[in-house]
Coordinates of C-alpha atoms and ligand atoms in Angstrom, one line a residue:
M1 CA -41.9 126.3 260.8
T2 CA -39.3 128.9 261.4
L3 CA -35.7 127.1 260.6
P4 CA -33.1 128.5 262.5
D5 CA -30.5 129.1 259.7
A6 CA -28.5 131.9 261.2
M7 CA -27.8 129.8 263.9
H8 CA -26.5 126.5 262.0
T9 CA -24.3 129.3 259.6
R10 CA -23.0 130.6 263.4
V11 CA -22.2 126.9 264.6
D12 CA -20.6 125.9 261.0
Q13 CA -17.9 128.9 261.1
Q14 CA -16.9 128.0 263.9
L15 CA -16.5 124.4 263.5
E16 CA -14.2 125.6 260.3
D17 CA -12.0 127.6 262.5
A18 CA -11.8 125.1 265.2
L19 CA -10.8 122.4 262.2
A20 CA -8.2 124.7 261.0
A21 CA -5.8 123.5 263.5
A22 CA -6.9 120.2 263.7
H23 CA -5.0 116.9 262.6
P24 CA -5.8 114.7 259.8
D25 CA -7.6 112.1 261.7
T26 CA -10.3 114.8 262.5
L27 CA -10.6 116.2 259.4
A28 CA -11.3 112.7 258.3
I29 CA -14.3 112.6 260.3
R30 CA -15.5 116.3 260.5
A31 CA -14.3 118.2 257.2
G32 CA -17.0 118.9 254.9
I33 CA -19.9 118.7 256.9
Q34 CA -22.8 120.8 255.4
R35 CA -25.5 120.4 258.2
S36 CA -28.6 121.1 257.3
Q37 CA -31.7 123.0 258.9
E38 CA -32.7 119.8 260.3
G39 CA -29.9 119.5 262.5
E40 CA -28.9 116.1 261.8
H41 CA -25.7 114.6 263.1
S42 CA -24.7 112.2 260.1
E43 CA -24.3 113.5 256.9
P44 CA -27.7 113.2 254.6
I45 CA -27.6 112.2 250.8
Y46 CA -29.0 115.2 248.5
A47 CA -30.3 113.1 246.3
T48 CA -31.9 115.7 243.8
S49 CA -30.7 116.5 240.2
S50 CA -31.5 120.2 240.9
Y51 CA -32.2 122.8 243.1
V52 CA -35.0 125.4 243.5
F53 CA -34.4 129.5 243.2
A54 CA -36.3 131.8 245.2
S55 CA -36.7 134.4 242.1
A56 CA -36.5 135.1 238.8
A57 CA -33.6 137.3 239.8
E58 CA -31.9 134.5 241.9
A59 CA -31.9 132.0 239.5
A60 CA -30.1 134.6 236.7
A61 CA -27.7 134.9 239.7
R62 CA -27.5 131.9 240.0
F63 CA -26.7 130.8 236.2
S64 CA -24.5 133.5 235.6
G65 CA -22.2 133.0 238.8
D66 CA -23.0 135.6 240.4
S67 CA -24.6 134.0 243.5
P68 CA -23.0 131.1 244.6
G69 CA -25.4 128.3 245.4
N70 CA -26.4 124.7 243.4
V71 CA -27.8 124.7 240.0
Y72 CA -27.9 121.2 238.9
S73 CA -26.0 118.4 239.9
R74 CA -24.0 117.9 236.9
Y75 CA -22.3 121.4 238.3
T76 CA -22.4 120.8 242.8
N77 CA -24.6 118.8 244.7
P78 CA -23.9 119.4 248.6
T79 CA -23.4 115.4 249.5
V80 CA -20.6 115.4 246.7
R81 CA -19.3 118.5 248.1
S82 CA -18.8 117.0 251.7
F83 CA -16.5 114.2 249.8
E84 CA -14.9 117.1 247.9
Q85 CA -13.9 119.0 251.2
R86 CA -13.1 116.0 253.0
I87 CA -10.6 114.6 250.9
A88 CA -8.9 118.1 250.0
A89 CA -8.5 118.3 253.8
L90 CA -6.9 115.4 253.9
E91 CA -4.7 115.7 251.0
G92 CA -3.7 119.4 252.2
G93 CA -5.2 120.5 248.6
E94 CA -7.3 123.5 248.2
Q95 CA -9.8 122.2 246.3
A96 CA -11.0 118.8 245.3
V97 CA -13.8 117.7 242.8
G98 CA -15.3 114.5 242.9
T99 CA -15.8 112.1 239.8
A100 CA -17.5 109.2 238.3
S101 CA -14.8 106.7 238.8
G102 CA -10.9 106.9 238.9
M103 CA -10.4 106.5 235.2
A104 CA -12.9 109.5 235.1
A105 CA -10.5 111.4 237.3
I106 CA -7.8 110.7 235.2
L107 CA -9.1 111.7 232.1
S108 CA -11.0 115.3 233.3
T109 CA -7.4 116.3 234.6
C110 CA -6.2 115.1 231.0
M111 CA -9.2 116.9 229.2
A112 CA -9.0 120.0 231.4
L113 CA -5.3 120.7 231.5
L114 CA -4.0 119.5 228.2
K115 CA -4.3 120.5 224.7
A116 CA -3.2 118.9 221.0
G117 CA 0.7 119.0 220.8
D118 CA 1.5 118.6 224.4
H119 CA 3.6 115.7 225.5
V120 CA 3.0 113.8 228.5
I121 CA 5.5 111.5 230.3
C122 CA 3.7 108.6 232.0
S123 CA 5.5 106.1 234.3
R124 CA 5.7 102.6 232.6
D125 CA 4.4 100.9 236.0
V126 CA 0.7 102.5 236.3
F127 CA -2.7 101.1 236.5
G128 CA -3.2 99.6 232.7
T129 CA -6.4 101.6 232.1
T130 CA -4.5 104.7 232.6
S131 CA -1.6 103.3 230.1
N132 CA -4.5 102.9 227.9
L133 CA -5.8 106.0 228.4
F134 CA -2.7 107.8 227.4
G135 CA -1.6 105.4 224.8
K136 CA -4.7 104.9 222.7
Y137 CA -7.5 107.7 223.5
L138 CA -5.4 110.9 224.4
A139 CA -2.8 109.9 221.2
R140 CA -5.8 110.5 219.1
F141 CA -6.0 114.0 220.0
G142 CA -3.0 115.0 219.4
V143 CA -1.1 114.4 222.8
E144 CA 1.9 112.4 222.5
V145 CA 2.9 110.3 225.3
T146 CA 6.6 108.6 226.2
T147 CA 6.3 105.8 228.8
V148 CA 9.2 105.6 231.1
P149 CA 10.0 103.2 233.7
L150 CA 9.1 104.4 237.0
L151 CA 12.6 104.7 239.1
A152 CA 14.9 105.7 235.9
I153 CA 14.6 109.6 236.5
D154 CA 17.5 110.1 234.3
Q155 CA 15.0 108.6 231.4
W156 CA 12.5 111.2 232.7
R157 CA 14.9 114.1 232.3
E158 CA 16.1 112.9 228.9
A159 CA 12.8 112.5 227.7
L160 CA 11.5 116.2 228.2
R161 CA 10.9 118.3 225.4
P162 CA 9.7 122.2 225.6
E163 CA 5.9 121.0 224.8
T164 CA 6.2 118.1 227.9
A165 CA 2.8 119.6 229.7
M166 CA 2.8 116.8 232.5
L167 CA 4.4 114.4 234.5
F168 CA 2.4 110.8 235.6
L169 CA 3.2 108.4 238.1
E170 CA 1.8 106.3 240.8
T171 CA 3.6 105.2 244.3
P172 CA 3.8 102.5 245.2
S173 CA 3.5 101.0 241.6
N174 CA 1.6 98.2 241.2
P175 CA 2.3 94.9 241.6
L176 CA 6.2 95.2 242.7
C177 CA 5.7 98.3 245.1
E178 CA 8.5 100.4 243.3
V179 CA 8.6 103.8 245.1
A180 CA 9.4 107.0 243.3
D181 CA 11.0 109.8 245.2
L182 CA 8.1 112.5 244.9
A183 CA 10.2 115.2 246.2
A184 CA 12.8 114.4 243.1
F185 CA 9.7 114.3 240.7
A186 CA 8.3 117.1 241.9
Q187 CA 11.5 119.6 241.4
L188 CA 12.0 117.5 237.7
A189 CA 8.3 119.3 237.2
R190 CA 9.2 122.6 238.2
D191 CA 12.5 122.7 236.6
S192 CA 10.7 122.1 233.5
G193 CA 7.5 123.9 233.8
A194 CA 5.4 120.5 233.8
L195 CA 2.2 119.8 235.9
L196 CA 3.5 116.7 238.2
V197 CA 0.3 114.4 238.8
V198 CA 0.6 111.5 241.3
D199 CA -2.2 108.7 241.5
N200 CA -2.2 108.2 245.1
C201 CA -4.8 105.5 245.2
F202 CA -2.6 102.8 247.0
C203 CA -1.5 105.2 250.2
T204 CA -4.3 107.7 250.3
P205 CA -3.9 110.5 251.8
A206 CA -3.6 108.5 255.5
L207 CA 0.0 107.4 254.3
Q208 CA 1.3 109.8 251.7
Q209 CA 0.6 113.5 250.9
P210 CA 1.9 114.1 247.6
L211 CA 1.0 117.9 247.6
S212 CA 3.4 118.6 250.6
L213 CA 6.3 117.0 248.7
G214 CA 5.5 119.3 245.9
A215 CA 3.2 117.3 243.4
D216 CA 0.3 119.9 241.5
I217 CA -2.1 117.3 241.4
V218 CA -3.0 114.3 243.3
V219 CA -5.5 111.8 241.7
H220 CA -7.7 108.8 243.1
S221 CA -9.6 105.9 242.5
A222 CA -12.2 106.2 245.5
T223 CA -13.3 102.9 244.4
K224 CA -10.2 101.3 246.6
F225 CA -9.3 102.2 250.0
L226 CA -11.5 105.5 250.0
D227 CA -14.7 103.7 250.1
G228 CA -12.5 100.6 251.5
Q229 CA -15.6 97.8 251.7
G230 CA -15.6 97.3 247.5
R231 CA -18.9 99.0 247.3
C232 CA -18.8 102.1 245.0
V233 CA -16.8 103.4 242.0
G234 CA -15.8 107.2 242.2
G235 CA -12.5 109.2 241.8
A236 CA -11.2 112.6 242.9
V237 CA -8.8 115.2 241.9
V238 CA -7.2 117.4 244.3
G239 CA -5.1 120.5 244.0
R240 CA -4.5 124.3 244.0
E241 CA -8.3 126.1 243.3
E242 CA -6.4 127.4 240.1
L243 CA -6.1 124.1 238.5
I244 CA -9.1 122.5 239.9
S245 CA -11.7 125.1 238.7
E246 CA -10.4 123.9 235.3
V247 CA -11.2 120.4 236.1
L248 CA -14.7 121.3 237.8
G249 CA -15.2 123.0 234.4
F250 CA -14.7 119.8 232.1
L251 CA -16.8 118.0 234.6
R252 CA -19.7 120.5 234.4
T253 CA -19.6 120.7 230.7
C254 CA -18.4 117.1 230.1
G255 CA -20.5 115.0 232.9
P256 CA -18.3 112.0 234.2
T257 CA -19.8 113.5 237.8
M258 CA -19.8 111.5 241.1
S259 CA -23.2 110.5 242.1
P260 CA -24.5 111.7 245.9
F261 CA -25.0 108.1 246.6
N262 CA -21.6 106.7 246.1
A263 CA -20.2 110.5 247.6
W264 CA -22.1 109.4 250.8
V265 CA -20.3 106.1 251.1
F266 CA -17.0 107.1 250.2
V267 CA -17.4 110.1 253.0
K268 CA -18.2 107.6 255.8
G269 CA -15.2 105.6 254.2
L270 CA -13.0 108.2 254.9
E271 CA -14.2 108.7 258.8
T272 CA -12.1 105.0 259.3
L273 CA -9.5 105.7 256.5
S274 CA -6.6 106.0 258.6
L275 CA -7.5 103.2 261.0
R276 CA -8.0 100.9 258.4
M277 CA -4.8 102.1 256.6
A278 CA -2.5 101.4 259.7
A279 CA -4.4 98.0 259.9
H280 CA -4.0 97.1 256.4
S281 CA -0.4 98.2 256.5
Q282 CA 0.1 95.8 259.7
N283 CA -1.8 93.0 258.2
A284 CA 0.4 93.2 255.0
L285 CA 4.2 93.9 256.6
E286 CA 3.1 90.7 259.0
L287 CA 2.0 88.8 255.9
A288 CA 4.8 89.7 253.7
R289 CA 8.0 88.6 256.4
W290 CA 5.8 85.2 256.7
L291 CA 5.8 84.7 253.2
E292 CA 9.9 85.3 252.9
Q293 CA 10.1 82.3 255.0
Q294 CA 8.4 80.1 252.8
D295 CA 10.3 77.5 250.9
V296 CA 8.0 77.6 248.0
V297 CA 8.5 81.9 247.9
E298 CA 11.3 82.8 245.9
R299 CA 11.1 86.7 246.5
V300 CA 8.5 88.8 248.4
Y301 CA 7.9 92.6 247.0
Y302 CA 6.5 94.6 249.8
A303 CA 8.7 98.2 250.7
G304 CA 8.0 97.4 254.3
L305 CA 10.7 94.7 254.3
E306 CA 14.2 95.7 254.5
S307 CA 14.9 93.6 251.5
H308 CA 13.1 95.8 249.1
P309 CA 15.2 98.6 247.5
G310 CA 12.3 101.1 247.9
H311 CA 12.5 100.5 251.5
E312 CA 14.6 103.3 253.1
L313 CA 12.7 105.9 250.6
A314 CA 9.1 104.6 251.5
A315 CA 10.2 104.7 255.0
R316 CA 10.8 108.9 254.6
Q317 CA 8.1 109.7 252.1
Q318 CA 4.9 107.5 253.7
S319 CA 4.0 107.0 257.5
A320 CA 3.4 102.8 256.5
F321 CA 4.0 100.7 253.7
G322 CA -0.1 100.1 252.7
G323 CA -1.8 97.2 252.0
V324 CA -0.8 95.3 248.6
L325 CA 2.1 93.3 248.1
S326 CA 3.2 90.4 245.6
F327 CA 5.5 87.6 245.6
K328 CA 7.0 85.0 243.3
I329 CA 6.2 81.4 243.9
R330 CA 8.9 78.7 243.0
G331 CA 7.5 77.7 239.2
G332 CA 5.7 79.2 236.9
Q333 CA 2.1 80.0 236.0
E334 CA 0.9 76.7 236.5
E335 CA 2.4 76.9 239.9
A336 CA 0.8 80.1 240.7
W337 CA -2.3 79.2 239.7
R338 CA -2.4 76.1 241.2
C339 CA -1.6 78.3 244.6
I340 CA -4.6 80.6 243.8
D341 CA -7.2 78.2 243.2
G342 CA -6.1 76.4 246.3
T343 CA -6.7 79.4 248.5
R344 CA -10.4 79.7 249.9
I345 CA -10.7 82.8 251.8
L346 CA -8.7 85.3 249.6
S347 CA -11.3 86.4 246.9
L348 CA -10.0 85.8 243.8
T349 CA -10.6 89.5 241.8
A350 CA -8.2 92.0 240.7
N351 CA -9.5 94.7 243.3
L352 CA -7.9 96.2 246.1
G353 CA -8.6 98.5 248.6
D354 CA -11.2 96.1 250.5
T355 CA -11.5 94.7 254.0
K356 CA -11.8 91.3 252.0
S357 CA -8.1 90.2 251.1
T358 CA -7.8 89.3 247.4
I359 CA -5.3 87.3 244.9
V360 CA -4.6 87.9 241.3
H361 CA -2.2 86.3 238.6
P362 CA -1.0 89.8 237.3
A363 CA 0.3 88.3 234.5
S364 CA -2.4 87.0 232.9
T365 CA -5.4 89.1 233.9
T366 CA -4.5 92.9 235.3
H367 CA -1.2 92.9 233.2
S368 CA -2.1 90.5 230.4
R369 CA -2.2 93.3 227.6
L370 CA 1.2 93.6 227.8
S371 CA 3.0 91.5 225.5
A372 CA 5.5 89.0 227.0
Q373 CA 8.5 91.0 226.5
Q374 CA 7.0 94.2 228.1
R375 CA 5.7 91.9 231.3
S376 CA 9.6 90.3 231.5
A377 CA 10.9 94.0 231.3
T378 CA 8.9 95.5 234.0
G379 CA 8.9 92.0 236.2
I380 CA 5.7 90.8 235.9
S381 CA 6.8 87.4 235.4
D382 CA 4.1 84.2 235.0
N383 CA 4.9 83.2 238.7
L384 CA 4.1 86.4 240.5
I385 CA 1.0 86.7 242.6
R386 CA -0.4 89.8 244.3
V387 CA -2.1 89.9 247.2
A388 CA -4.2 93.3 248.2
V389 CA -4.2 92.5 252.3
G390 CA -7.3 93.0 254.0
L391 CA -8.4 93.1 257.3
E392 CA -9.1 89.8 258.4
H393 CA -7.0 88.0 260.9
V394 CA -3.6 87.6 259.6
D395 CA -3.2 84.2 260.6
D396 CA -6.4 83.1 259.2
L397 CA -4.8 84.8 255.8
K398 CA -1.4 82.8 256.4
A399 CA -3.6 79.3 256.5
D400 CA -5.4 80.0 253.5
L401 CA -2.0 80.9 252.0
Q402 CA -0.6 77.7 253.1
R403 CA -3.7 75.7 251.3
G404 CA -2.4 77.5 248.5
F405 CA 1.1 76.3 248.8
A406 CA 0.0 72.7 249.6
A407 CA -2.3 72.6 246.3
L408 CA 1.8 72.8 244.6
K409 CA 2.7 69.2 246.1
Ligands
PLP1 C1 -8.6 101.3 240.2 C2 -7.4 102.0 239.6 C3 -7.8 103.1 239.1 C4 -9.0 103.7 238.5 O1 -9.9 103.8 239.1 P1 -11.5 103.1 238.8 O2 -12.3 103.8 240.1 O3 -11.8 102.0 238.6 O4 -11.8 103.9 237.3 C5 -6.8 104.1 238.7 N1 -5.7 104.1 239.2 C6 -5.2 102.7 240.2 C7 -3.7 103.1 240.8 C8 -6.0 102.0 240.3 O5 -5.7 100.8 241.3

């Protein structure tokens, strides 16, 4: 059978031209399609570790890099490439690489772009494992890290040194939803010659595009909202070609690459990302407003509320406020635990970015590695509860939290 290769190549080129002017919702569905000679409509999974060459000369050219094309799936894989092209298009980046996890994305970025003697300033208010990666592991290799509260940009400026190579932050922060001014951080990074790396896990490109505000690199835990249904672990690094090719070089050599199956799940997840993020945001805003009116609730943290100090900035910088909120219940750990244990529908798990809503007590789980003193400095008190709001009907989520509140009596 002769396969109409040329025809498909022509169609794909026309598609690429058409997509150059397309909206993000279209890119989420159409970007990065590598249709094979079979003409399949849905993206296939290329479950292959290696690739064959037409001749010994071609093999040599592939290995030397003279000829583009696949060699081995630690380097490149068509399904992973679909995910990479799609997430790059959504973030507005020149290039992306998929990684085995969100932590692998952060590690690969650091290993590719830092060296012994470099200095990093990292937000105090990042994912706990990220703090550990910088403080415990990179420190061993001579990368020095200064940790600064997310909102204290003056302290970031004071912490700068000639050898500062990277500023690393997450916005909005977990679990208090503090919002950093990305354009101001990008200016700080430019003035100091450091790279600004933003973990865009909580907003995803559907709500916030850090590269368009001047960040150099976006990292993702695809495990969260990009998958959106809690199935696979993965990550991504997005940015300028010159930076991402360094990260790809690290991945090729050191191996924390994304699996084709996981890439396929993420490709499918991205197709519904903007719809899901809008729905997560709508549910979370309604739940936050309701929580604010409950007598047993001392305070609610959600940037969509006018009462939140980051509200105006978030309204400018994000297109919606995302799916994660937290609140302080009147009392201490005992009341928080009783409330959590009293719920039935919410899943008691630390994961987020799922259609299923989750509830967690940060002080004794996600932030338990911090000392009591560090927790009080960061506002993670014993009566704080975080809810990652899913896509169930919001009235059922209210009723479930009401069950938790009833358990306090
Ligand atoms: C979960 C998470 C990570 C780590 O991602 P994994 O896929 O679990 O390795 C990094 N940053 C943030 C903000 C996260 O929520």
